[in-house]
mmCIF file of C-alpha atoms in Angstrom:
data_model
loop_
_atom_site.group_PDB
_atom_site.id
_atom_site.type_symbol
_atom_site.label_atom_id
_atom_site.label_comp_id
_atom_site.label_asym_id
_atom_site.label_seq_id
_atom_site.Cartn_x
_atom_site.Cartn_y
_atom_site.Cartn_z
ATOM 1 C CA MET A 1 0.096 -0.257 -0.325
ATOM 2 C CA THR A 2 0.956 3.337 -0.430
ATOM 3 C CA ASP A 3 0.110 6.813 -0.648
ATOM 4 C CA ALA A 4 1.841 7.556 -3.823
ATOM 5 C CA PRO A 5 -0.483 9.305 -6.532
ATOM 6 C CA THR A 6 -0.844 6.955 -9.175
ATOM 7 C CA ARG A 7 -1.203 8.064 -13.168
ATOM 8 C CA ALA A 8 -5.406 8.281 -12.850
ATOM 9 C CA ASP A 9 -4.808 10.932 -10.392
ATOM 10 C CA ALA A 10 -1.958 12.728 -11.481
ATOM 11 C CA THR A 11 -4.267 13.391 -14.819
ATOM 12 C CA ILE A 12 -7.687 14.700 -12.931
ATOM 13 C CA ARG A 13 -4.923 16.612 -11.148
ATOM 14 C CA ALA A 14 -3.656 19.183 -14.389
ATOM 15 C CA ALA A 15 -7.284 18.566 -15.977
ATOM 16 C CA ASP A 16 -8.661 20.228 -12.658
ATOM 17 C CA PHE A 17 -5.504 22.660 -12.515
ATOM 18 C CA LYS A 18 -6.131 24.327 -15.964
ATOM 19 C CA THR A 19 -9.884 25.054 -15.559
ATOM 20 C CA ALA A 20 -9.389 26.383 -11.871
ATOM 21 C CA PHE A 21 -6.455 29.230 -13.235
ATOM 22 C CA ARG A 22 -8.620 29.309 -16.645
ATOM 23 C CA GLY A 23 -11.654 30.943 -14.934
ATOM 24 C CA HIS A 24 -8.535 33.112 -13.323
ATOM 25 C CA PRO A 25 -8.122 36.938 -14.681
ATOM 26 C CA ALA A 26 -4.729 37.877 -15.784
ATOM 27 C CA GLY A 27 -2.894 40.834 -17.590
ATOM 28 C CA ILE A 28 -1.444 40.331 -21.170
ATOM 29 C CA ALA A 29 2.402 41.213 -22.311
ATOM 30 C CA LEU A 30 4.117 41.602 -25.316
ATOM 31 C CA ILE A 31 7.931 39.947 -24.700
ATOM 32 C CA THR A 32 11.204 41.058 -27.592
ATOM 33 C CA ALA A 33 14.057 40.366 -27.614
ATOM 34 C CA THR A 34 16.154 40.487 -29.988
ATOM 35 C CA SER A 35 17.766 36.671 -31.534
ATOM 36 C CA ASP A 36 20.646 36.097 -34.774
ATOM 37 C CA SER A 37 17.554 34.824 -36.742
ATOM 38 C CA GLY A 38 16.149 39.060 -36.256
ATOM 39 C CA PRO A 39 12.982 39.728 -33.605
ATOM 40 C CA VAL A 40 11.811 37.039 -31.346
ATOM 41 C CA GLY A 41 8.157 37.580 -29.283
ATOM 42 C CA LEU A 42 5.598 36.083 -27.786
ATOM 43 C CA THR A 43 2.657 36.686 -26.224
ATOM 44 C CA ALA A 44 2.158 36.363 -21.881
ATOM 45 C CA SER A 45 -0.642 35.915 -19.556
ATOM 46 C CA SER A 46 2.202 35.340 -15.978
ATOM 47 C CA VAL A 47 3.782 38.243 -15.616
ATOM 48 C CA ALA A 48 3.762 39.766 -12.284
ATOM 49 C CA SER A 49 4.947 42.951 -10.365
ATOM 50 C CA VAL A 50 7.829 40.901 -7.908
ATOM 51 C CA ALA A 51 9.809 43.313 -5.628
ATOM 52 C CA LEU A 52 10.815 47.668 -5.768
ATOM 53 C CA ASP A 53 14.062 47.709 -5.138
ATOM 54 C CA PRO A 54 14.893 46.267 -6.963
ATOM 55 C CA PRO A 55 12.351 47.005 -9.434
ATOM 56 C CA ALA A 56 11.770 42.762 -10.952
ATOM 57 C CA LEU A 57 9.196 40.820 -12.258
ATOM 58 C CA SER A 58 8.502 37.534 -13.037
ATOM 59 C CA PHE A 59 7.008 35.788 -15.708
ATOM 60 C CA SER A 60 7.248 32.075 -17.486
ATOM 61 C CA VAL A 61 7.614 30.384 -20.636
ATOM 62 C CA THR A 62 6.866 27.555 -22.134
ATOM 63 C CA ARG A 63 10.767 25.928 -23.184
ATOM 64 C CA ALA A 64 9.022 23.701 -25.924
ATOM 65 C CA THR A 65 9.282 26.873 -28.436
ATOM 66 C CA GLY A 66 11.895 27.973 -30.574
ATOM 67 C CA THR A 67 10.781 31.881 -29.629
ATOM 68 C CA ALA A 68 10.811 30.767 -25.284
ATOM 69 C CA GLY A 69 14.300 29.536 -26.770
ATOM 70 C CA ALA A 70 15.425 32.500 -28.797
ATOM 71 C CA LEU A 71 14.067 34.322 -25.313
ATOM 72 C CA LEU A 72 16.264 32.983 -23.354
ATOM 73 C CA ALA A 73 19.319 32.841 -24.986
ATOM 74 C CA ALA A 74 18.687 36.796 -24.740
ATOM 75 C CA ASP A 75 20.685 39.367 -22.703
ATOM 76 C CA THR A 76 17.665 42.219 -22.317
ATOM 77 C CA PHE A 77 14.401 41.630 -22.984
ATOM 78 C CA VAL A 78 11.819 44.178 -24.175
ATOM 79 C CA VAL A 79 8.491 43.678 -22.164
ATOM 80 C CA HIS A 80 4.967 44.719 -23.797
ATOM 81 C CA LEU A 81 2.215 45.768 -20.912
ATOM 82 C CA LEU A 82 -0.933 45.686 -23.375
ATOM 83 C CA ALA A 83 -4.133 47.788 -24.083
ATOM 84 C CA ASP A 84 -7.028 47.172 -25.638
ATOM 85 C CA ARG A 85 -6.200 47.908 -28.788
ATOM 86 C CA HIS A 86 -3.528 44.954 -28.821
ATOM 87 C CA ALA A 87 -6.024 42.844 -28.507
ATOM 88 C CA GLU A 88 -5.528 41.366 -32.599
ATOM 89 C CA LEU A 89 -1.940 41.357 -31.947
ATOM 90 C CA ALA A 90 -1.800 39.719 -28.477
ATOM 91 C CA ARG A 91 -3.354 36.360 -30.843
ATOM 92 C CA VAL A 92 -0.867 36.554 -33.277
ATOM 93 C CA PHE A 93 2.012 36.622 -30.936
ATOM 94 C CA ALA A 94 0.793 33.804 -29.160
ATOM 95 C CA HIS A 95 0.705 31.673 -32.507
ATOM 96 C CA SER A 96 3.068 30.253 -34.289
ATOM 97 C CA GLY A 97 2.873 30.814 -38.000
ATOM 98 C CA ALA A 98 0.817 34.341 -37.885
ATOM 99 C CA PRO A 99 2.845 37.789 -39.630
ATOM 100 C CA ARG A 100 4.575 39.123 -37.174
ATOM 101 C CA PHE A 101 6.865 42.018 -36.856
ATOM 102 C CA THR A 102 4.567 44.226 -40.225
ATOM 103 C CA PRO A 103 5.177 47.990 -40.090
ATOM 104 C CA GLU A 104 1.706 47.867 -39.395
ATOM 105 C CA GLN A 105 2.190 46.912 -35.946
ATOM 106 C CA GLY A 106 3.642 49.950 -35.251
ATOM 107 C CA TRP A 107 7.590 48.371 -33.679
ATOM 108 C CA SER A 108 10.399 50.737 -33.736
ATOM 109 C CA GLN A 109 14.091 48.792 -32.117
ATOM 110 C CA LEU A 110 15.416 50.410 -28.803
ATOM 111 C CA PRO A 111 18.443 52.705 -29.120
ATOM 112 C CA THR A 112 19.393 48.967 -27.587
ATOM 113 C CA GLY A 113 18.471 47.269 -30.467
ATOM 114 C CA GLU A 114 15.353 45.711 -29.030
ATOM 115 C CA PRO A 115 11.948 45.489 -31.020
ATOM 116 C CA LEU A 116 9.383 48.273 -29.421
ATOM 117 C CA LEU A 117 6.008 48.346 -29.648
ATOM 118 C CA GLY A 118 5.824 52.928 -28.541
ATOM 119 C CA ASP A 119 1.564 52.592 -28.345
ATOM 120 C CA ALA A 120 2.297 49.783 -25.557
ATOM 121 C CA ARG A 121 0.908 51.007 -21.331
ATOM 122 C CA ALA A 122 4.279 50.550 -20.773
ATOM 123 C CA ALA A 123 7.118 48.320 -21.986
ATOM 124 C CA LEU A 124 9.427 46.815 -19.560
ATOM 125 C CA ARG A 125 13.586 46.319 -20.843
ATOM 126 C CA CYS A 126 15.311 43.768 -18.283
ATOM 127 C CA ARG A 127 17.449 41.109 -17.906
ATOM 128 C CA ALA A 128 17.453 38.362 -16.400
ATOM 129 C CA LEU A 129 18.108 37.810 -12.060
ATOM 130 C CA HIS A 130 17.194 34.489 -11.973
ATOM 131 C CA VAL A 131 16.219 30.720 -15.004
ATOM 132 C CA VAL A 132 13.847 28.551 -12.798
ATOM 133 C CA PRO A 133 12.862 25.037 -14.766
ATOM 134 C CA VAL A 134 9.713 23.615 -13.542
ATOM 135 C CA GLY A 135 9.197 21.111 -15.412
ATOM 136 C CA SER A 136 8.714 21.409 -19.370
ATOM 137 C CA SER A 137 8.307 25.260 -18.273
ATOM 138 C CA SER A 138 10.686 27.882 -17.112
ATOM 139 C CA LEU A 139 10.327 30.257 -14.811
ATOM 140 C CA VAL A 140 12.123 34.228 -15.190
ATOM 141 C CA ILE A 141 12.751 36.747 -12.368
ATOM 142 C CA ALA A 142 13.950 39.712 -13.923
ATOM 143 C CA GLU A 143 15.650 43.453 -13.280
ATOM 144 C CA VAL A 144 13.383 46.073 -15.406
ATOM 145 C CA LEU A 145 16.972 48.049 -15.912
ATOM 146 C CA ASP A 146 14.631 50.589 -18.348
ATOM 147 C CA VAL A 147 10.348 51.607 -18.411
ATOM 148 C CA HIS A 148 9.009 53.103 -20.318
ATOM 149 C CA LEU A 149 5.263 54.748 -19.727
ATOM 150 C CA GLY A 150 3.502 54.629 -23.198
ATOM 151 C CA PRO A 151 -0.795 56.259 -23.942
ATOM 152 C CA THR A 152 -2.913 55.748 -21.206
ATOM 153 C CA ALA A 153 -5.462 53.509 -22.389
ATOM 154 C CA PRO A 154 -7.952 50.688 -21.373
ATOM 155 C CA ALA A 155 -6.622 46.762 -19.522
ATOM 156 C CA LEU A 156 -6.705 44.094 -21.674
ATOM 157 C CA VAL A 157 -7.331 41.346 -19.488
ATOM 158 C CA TYR A 158 -7.488 37.238 -20.135
ATOM 159 C CA HIS A 159 -10.127 35.521 -19.510
ATOM 160 C CA ASP A 160 -11.534 31.999 -19.777
ATOM 161 C CA GLY A 161 -9.524 31.509 -23.602
ATOM 162 C CA ARG A 162 -11.514 35.488 -24.109
ATOM 163 C CA TYR A 163 -9.576 38.530 -23.944
ATOM 164 C CA HIS A 164 -11.939 41.497 -22.306
ATOM 165 C CA ARG A 165 -10.629 45.558 -22.071
ATOM 166 C CA LEU A 166 -10.861 46.407 -18.305
ATOM 167 C CA ASP A 167 -11.470 50.001 -17.472
ATOM 168 C CA GLU A 168 -14.089 52.738 -16.024
ATOM 169 C CA ALA A 169 -16.766 51.215 -17.176
ATOM 170 C CA SER A 170 -16.067 47.843 -15.696
ATOM 171 C CA PRO A 171 -18.316 47.225 -12.977
ATOM 172 C CA GLU A 172 -16.252 47.587 -9.546
ATOM 173 C CA LEU A 173 -16.634 46.022 -6.180
ATOM 174 C CA MET B 1 32.676 59.729 -15.811
ATOM 175 C CA THR B 2 30.713 56.637 -15.337
ATOM 176 C CA ASP B 3 27.066 54.570 -16.760
ATOM 177 C CA ALA B 4 26.056 54.046 -13.229
ATOM 178 C CA PRO B 5 22.816 54.738 -12.737
ATOM 179 C CA THR B 6 22.138 57.659 -9.863
ATOM 180 C CA ARG B 7 20.255 57.830 -7.193
ATOM 181 C CA ALA B 8 17.464 59.959 -9.100
ATOM 182 C CA ASP B 9 17.245 57.572 -11.821
ATOM 183 C CA ALA B 10 15.737 55.219 -9.329
ATOM 184 C CA THR B 11 13.627 56.534 -8.265
ATOM 185 C CA ILE B 12 12.085 57.653 -11.629
ATOM 186 C CA ARG B 13 12.198 54.406 -12.312
ATOM 187 C CA ALA B 14 10.608 52.720 -9.222
ATOM 188 C CA ALA B 15 8.154 55.597 -9.365
ATOM 189 C CA ASP B 16 7.209 54.452 -13.138
ATOM 190 C CA PHE B 17 7.096 50.432 -12.100
ATOM 191 C CA LYS B 18 4.973 51.107 -9.156
ATOM 192 C CA THR B 19 2.470 53.157 -12.625
ATOM 193 C CA ALA B 20 3.037 50.572 -15.130
ATOM 194 C CA PHE B 21 2.000 47.538 -12.752
ATOM 195 C CA ARG B 22 -1.201 49.734 -10.946
ATOM 196 C CA GLY B 23 -2.849 49.373 -14.737
ATOM 197 C CA HIS B 24 -1.826 45.731 -15.555
ATOM 198 C CA PRO B 25 -5.118 43.981 -14.383
ATOM 199 C CA ALA B 26 -4.734 41.042 -12.354
ATOM 200 C CA GLY B 27 -7.000 38.081 -10.691
ATOM 201 C CA ILE B 28 -7.204 37.629 -7.386
ATOM 202 C CA ALA B 29 -5.847 35.162 -4.961
ATOM 203 C CA LEU B 30 -6.371 34.231 -1.091
ATOM 204 C CA ILE B 31 -2.804 32.101 0.033
ATOM 205 C CA THR B 32 -3.721 30.481 3.643
ATOM 206 C CA ALA B 33 -1.889 28.809 5.710
ATOM 207 C CA THR B 34 -1.621 27.192 9.669
ATOM 208 C CA SER B 35 0.957 28.525 12.267
ATOM 209 C CA ASP B 36 2.035 28.865 15.538
ATOM 210 C CA SER B 37 -0.184 30.728 16.829
ATOM 211 C CA GLY B 38 -2.845 30.354 14.326
ATOM 212 C CA PRO B 39 -4.699 29.997 10.680
ATOM 213 C CA VAL B 40 -2.982 33.167 8.961
ATOM 214 C CA GLY B 41 -3.646 34.405 4.941
ATOM 215 C CA LEU B 42 -2.446 37.314 3.072
ATOM 216 C CA THR B 43 -4.268 38.686 -0.392
ATOM 217 C CA ALA B 44 -1.837 37.764 -3.750
ATOM 218 C CA SER B 45 -2.274 39.377 -7.129
ATOM 219 C CA SER B 46 0.715 37.619 -8.018
ATOM 220 C CA VAL B 47 -0.242 34.348 -8.494
ATOM 221 C CA ALA B 48 -0.080 32.264 -12.188
ATOM 222 C CA SER B 49 0.172 29.048 -13.527
ATOM 223 C CA VAL B 50 4.000 28.460 -14.243
ATOM 224 C CA ALA B 51 4.041 24.314 -15.447
ATOM 225 C CA LEU B 52 1.244 22.087 -16.781
ATOM 226 C CA ASP B 53 3.978 18.923 -15.074
ATOM 227 C CA PRO B 54 3.885 18.595 -12.612
ATOM 228 C CA PRO B 55 1.126 21.104 -11.841
ATOM 229 C CA ALA B 56 2.793 24.583 -10.205
ATOM 230 C CA LEU B 57 2.274 27.796 -9.200
ATOM 231 C CA SER B 58 3.693 31.361 -8.659
ATOM 232 C CA PHE B 59 3.124 34.028 -6.537
ATOM 233 C CA SER B 60 5.420 36.911 -4.355
ATOM 234 C CA VAL B 61 5.312 38.637 -1.222
ATOM 235 C CA THR B 62 7.017 41.243 0.220
ATOM 236 C CA ARG B 63 9.035 39.102 3.261
ATOM 237 C CA ALA B 64 8.333 42.219 6.180
ATOM 238 C CA THR B 65 5.489 40.977 7.392
ATOM 239 C CA GLY B 66 5.062 39.148 10.141
ATOM 240 C CA THR B 67 1.860 36.637 8.101
ATOM 241 C CA ALA B 68 4.291 36.607 5.043
ATOM 242 C CA GLY B 69 6.831 34.250 7.536
ATOM 243 C CA ALA B 70 4.499 32.092 9.244
ATOM 244 C CA LEU B 71 3.701 31.072 5.048
ATOM 245 C CA LEU B 72 6.877 31.322 4.221
ATOM 246 C CA ALA B 73 7.336 28.574 7.011
ATOM 247 C CA ALA B 74 4.623 26.397 5.581
ATOM 248 C CA ASP B 75 4.819 23.578 4.968
ATOM 249 C CA THR B 76 1.826 23.506 2.801
ATOM 250 C CA PHE B 77 -0.816 26.489 1.580
ATOM 251 C CA VAL B 78 -3.816 26.419 -0.435
ATOM 252 C CA VAL B 79 -4.252 29.512 -2.859
ATOM 253 C CA HIS B 80 -8.356 30.086 -3.339
ATOM 254 C CA LEU B 81 -8.670 31.606 -6.734
ATOM 255 C CA LEU B 82 -11.774 33.853 -5.583
ATOM 256 C CA ALA B 83 -14.514 34.873 -7.374
ATOM 257 C CA ASP B 84 -16.509 38.239 -7.181
ATOM 258 C CA ARG B 85 -18.597 37.968 -4.275
ATOM 259 C CA HIS B 86 -14.862 37.995 -2.470
ATOM 260 C CA ALA B 87 -14.123 41.729 -2.938
ATOM 261 C CA GLU B 88 -14.295 42.394 0.812
ATOM 262 C CA LEU B 89 -12.870 39.485 1.439
ATOM 263 C CA ALA B 90 -9.272 39.853 -0.378
ATOM 264 C CA ARG B 91 -9.639 44.023 0.448
ATOM 265 C CA VAL B 92 -9.458 42.469 5.339
ATOM 266 C CA PHE B 93 -6.434 39.648 4.326
ATOM 267 C CA ALA B 94 -4.930 43.042 2.177
ATOM 268 C CA HIS B 95 -4.041 45.045 5.329
ATOM 269 C CA SER B 96 -3.683 43.842 9.055
ATOM 270 C CA GLY B 97 -6.043 45.299 11.424
ATOM 271 C CA ALA B 98 -9.395 43.789 10.547
ATOM 272 C CA PRO B 99 -10.910 40.868 11.691
ATOM 273 C CA ARG B 100 -9.987 37.093 9.723
ATOM 274 C CA PHE B 101 -10.893 34.116 9.967
ATOM 275 C CA THR B 102 -14.539 34.379 11.358
ATOM 276 C CA PRO B 103 -17.032 32.604 11.321
ATOM 277 C CA GLU B 104 -19.092 34.804 8.784
ATOM 278 C CA GLN B 105 -16.340 34.205 6.476
ATOM 279 C CA GLY B 106 -17.197 30.313 5.843
ATOM 280 C CA TRP B 107 -13.471 28.912 6.355
ATOM 281 C CA SER B 108 -13.585 25.553 7.177
ATOM 282 C CA GLN B 109 -11.017 23.023 7.416
ATOM 283 C CA LEU B 110 -9.368 20.907 4.872
ATOM 284 C CA PRO B 111 -8.499 16.846 5.959
ATOM 285 C CA THR B 112 -4.861 18.566 5.883
ATOM 286 C CA GLY B 113 -5.696 21.188 8.919
ATOM 287 C CA GLU B 114 -5.306 24.177 5.688
ATOM 288 C CA PRO B 115 -7.533 26.948 6.114
ATOM 289 C CA LEU B 116 -10.422 26.482 3.399
ATOM 290 C CA LEU B 117 -12.648 29.144 2.345
ATOM 291 C CA GLY B 118 -15.392 26.883 0.644
ATOM 292 C CA ASP B 119 -16.791 28.780 -1.612
ATOM 293 C CA ALA B 120 -13.503 30.190 -3.881
ATOM 294 C CA ARG B 121 -13.313 29.109 -7.423
ATOM 295 C CA ALA B 122 -11.259 27.168 -7.210
ATOM 296 C CA ALA B 123 -8.309 25.400 -3.741
ATOM 297 C CA LEU B 124 -5.287 25.063 -5.111
ATOM 298 C CA ARG B 125 -3.367 22.647 -2.092
ATOM 299 C CA CYS B 126 1.254 23.398 -2.255
ATOM 300 C CA ARG B 127 3.940 22.442 -1.359
ATOM 301 C CA ALA B 128 6.925 25.066 -1.918
ATOM 302 C CA LEU B 129 8.982 23.697 -4.532
ATOM 303 C CA HIS B 130 11.737 27.029 -4.459
ATOM 304 C CA VAL B 131 11.423 29.927 -2.829
ATOM 305 C CA VAL B 132 13.517 33.208 -4.559
ATOM 306 C CA PRO B 133 14.716 35.795 -2.851
ATOM 307 C CA VAL B 134 14.615 38.835 -4.831
ATOM 308 C CA GLY B 135 15.085 41.951 -2.753
ATOM 309 C CA SER B 136 13.128 42.858 -0.242
ATOM 310 C CA SER B 137 10.540 39.881 -1.268
ATOM 311 C CA SER B 138 10.543 36.436 -2.653
ATOM 312 C CA LEU B 139 8.846 34.457 -4.972
ATOM 313 C CA VAL B 140 7.396 31.166 -4.559
ATOM 314 C CA ILE B 141 7.352 28.843 -6.536
ATOM 315 C CA ALA B 142 5.294 25.527 -5.348
ATOM 316 C CA GLU B 143 3.859 22.383 -6.687
ATOM 317 C CA VAL B 144 0.345 21.951 -6.409
ATOM 318 C CA LEU B 145 -1.457 18.797 -3.777
ATOM 319 C CA ASP B 146 -5.034 18.353 -5.142
ATOM 320 C CA VAL B 147 -7.659 21.124 -7.028
ATOM 321 C CA HIS B 148 -10.969 21.389 -5.206
ATOM 322 C CA LEU B 149 -13.277 23.258 -7.175
ATOM 323 C CA GLY B 150 -15.659 25.499 -5.854
ATOM 324 C CA PRO B 151 -19.176 26.784 -7.729
ATOM 325 C CA THR B 152 -18.695 28.210 -10.594
ATOM 326 C CA ALA B 153 -18.868 32.548 -10.666
ATOM 327 C CA PRO B 154 -17.259 35.805 -12.190
ATOM 328 C CA ALA B 155 -13.888 36.357 -11.542
ATOM 329 C CA LEU B 156 -12.882 39.116 -9.211
ATOM 330 C CA VAL B 157 -10.102 41.282 -11.177
ATOM 331 C CA TYR B 158 -7.878 44.038 -9.603
ATOM 332 C CA HIS B 159 -6.684 46.593 -11.856
ATOM 333 C CA ASP B 160 -6.108 50.763 -10.506
ATOM 334 C CA GLY B 161 -6.060 50.369 -7.099
ATOM 335 C CA ARG B 162 -10.294 49.054 -6.996
ATOM 336 C CA TYR B 163 -12.231 45.539 -7.659
ATOM 337 C CA HIS B 164 -14.522 45.168 -10.375
ATOM 338 C CA ARG B 165 -16.032 41.698 -11.309
ATOM 339 C CA LEU B 166 -14.906 39.848 -14.920
ATOM 340 C CA ASP B 167 -17.912 37.610 -16.168
ATOM 341 C CA GLU B 168 -20.311 37.351 -19.966
ATOM 342 C CA ALA B 169 -20.952 40.808 -19.870
ATOM 343 C CA SER B 170 -17.575 42.292 -20.275
ATOM 344 C CA PRO B 171 -16.819 44.196 -23.606
ATOM 345 C CA GLU B 172 -15.046 40.823 -25.005
ATOM 346 C CA LEU B 173 -12.063 41.590 -27.762
#
């Protein structure tokens, strides 16, 4: 007799875990960097503030994708906190195959080389302090080197597989 | 001559960093544990899913508070993902001095001893895998041992210092 979880237990737990987080709202970020093969970027719903001194944030990526590998290999990267107008851009960078870094998307380049989305609510240039492997993901803890505040705008929030606008019209509790 | 940031640079950067994240929406969680002096709990806006295998999540706490210290000392803790009905509870556990773990708040106890809020959207019993110090905060990466799914309900989202309801009526993009 043992208390070790069976495979069935683990499968149920993983399914319930997905259900739980599917309903947990999240702000949306687009993380970009340069690589040997050009600019790379991915959409992340896991960006959170960690500390103020030094300013630091965290996010996680699935290591399976080439984009995540290129981001983890970059010396610095830019975490863009997105506004409601960026829902389509968030979809493009959440899936492979869609056209990225097109002129219409409004990209420029920081003096330090990273791709910049100038109309993001905020763009935070970062350098990783720690990268912690967890299963097939990596959790990145990064120091914020520079902050570029963009135009004020309603925020973009992801919940239950959909993108929503969050602003003063949203029901307050 | 040096490129090292001055104190003024660092102060501006920290202020802009706060402004950036104040506008970044976040789901709200209430994290509880038992301690030598009874049940402890705190409100967290930094809970994020990290990996599926094993199911793992992350959050950060400011080490300055006694509650955070008690949580970090606990062998296991429960991360409750909150619903819209929990806005007042989130406020109570975000500030010291307000009455916590009262009968009216609907607490029970898991067979393993941790305080449980049965009507949370989900309650995830966890054990820390890594605790990473970052400035005066600690980032916790935790394995999810058990998942209790609660009643379906609109989610609670924190944005710009306010709590909002997020449901099907929220503008979709």
